[in-house]
Amino acid sequence: SAVISQKPSRDICQRGTSLTIQCQVDSQVTMMFWYRQQPGQSLTLIATANQGSEATYESGFVIDKFPISRPNLTFSTLTVSNMSPEDSSIYLCSVVESSNQPQHFGDGTRLSIL
Amino acid sequence: AQSVSQHNHHVILSEAASLELGCNYSYGGTVNLFWYVQYPGQHLQLLLKYFSGDPLVKGIKGFEAEFIKSKFSFNLRKPSVQWSDTAEYFCALSSGGYNKLIFGAGTRLAVHP
């Protein structure tokens, strides 16, 4: 399966700042997604990153707070904007390589906001 | 709306015990079902998947799951667990090969030597 690299692996940020998380895949993939895993909870989909167009956001997530880019078939970024302590979570990138294939996940970015 | 329920939040077993983790879903159409595992300090890994065909699917590390459509269930089983199976297990569904995953709450499994 594709090798997925997320950067940074972890960070501690100040309230009110923004952080951009990168997701790099070693091969072209069909779909890319961003998930959030809040402490002690399961994974929740933030959005589907669409290549060359605006991301598709799930209910409860908005572009102003979580802007996403996907300039090509191997790379995507998620920005967490104007962070507050409630944004402390693990953010995960996942990919689907081709039709009828399962999603594979990156290592995640553990984000703590002070 | 689609949803996934995992009945056991915490399971504690001794080595060599048999394991069954429950997963039920809510969706009226065709589903794809998955079990993912997250070992301590590691990323989420796919254990097994069901798209179609034989409802009994075998995954890595001796795990298997059975899709029972009439019960909307996809329970995970392993006949004999090992200490190294200590992890958190997530059941998930999608309603298409590409589509978003809906995850259950997860089950933390602790296996004691």
PDB file of C-alpha atoms in Angstrom, chain A residues 8 20 28 30 39 44 59 64-65 69 76 88 97 101 103 106 109 111:
ATOM      1  CA  PRO A   8       4.669  17.539  11.809  1.00  0.00           C
ATOM      2  CA  THR A  20      -0.597  23.669   8.681  1.00  0.00           C
ATOM      3  CA  GLN A  28      -0.790   8.990  -6.890  1.00  0.00           C
ATOM      4  CA  THR A  30      -7.615   8.708  -5.953  1.00  0.00           C
ATOM      5  CA  PRO A  39      -8.739  12.618  23.225  1.00  0.00           C
ATOM      6  CA  THR A  44     -14.453  11.846  12.818  1.00  0.00           C
ATOM      7  CA  SER A  59     -21.341  18.778   9.104  1.00  0.00           C
ATOM      8  CA  ASP A  64     -12.614  29.093   7.517  1.00  0.00           C
ATOM      9  CA  LYS A  65     -11.547  26.961  10.473  1.00  0.00           C
ATOM     10  CA  SER A  69      -5.553  22.231  -0.154  1.00  0.00           C
ATOM     11  CA  SER A  76      -2.611  17.696   0.722  1.00  0.00           C
ATOM     12  CA  SER A  88      -6.243  19.627  20.824  1.00  0.00           C
ATOM     13  CA  GLU A  97      -5.349   4.380  -3.884  1.00  0.00           C
ATOM     14  CA  GLN A 101      -9.634  -0.240  -2.078  1.00  0.00           C
ATOM     15  CA  GLN A 103      -8.493   3.676   3.246  1.00  0.00           C
ATOM     16  CA  GLY A 106      -0.905   8.237   8.073  1.00  0.00           C
ATOM     17  CA  THR A 109      -0.293  14.760  13.941  1.00  0.00           C
ATOM     18  CA  LEU A 111      -1.658  18.744  18.343  1.00  0.00           C
TER      19      LEU A 111
END
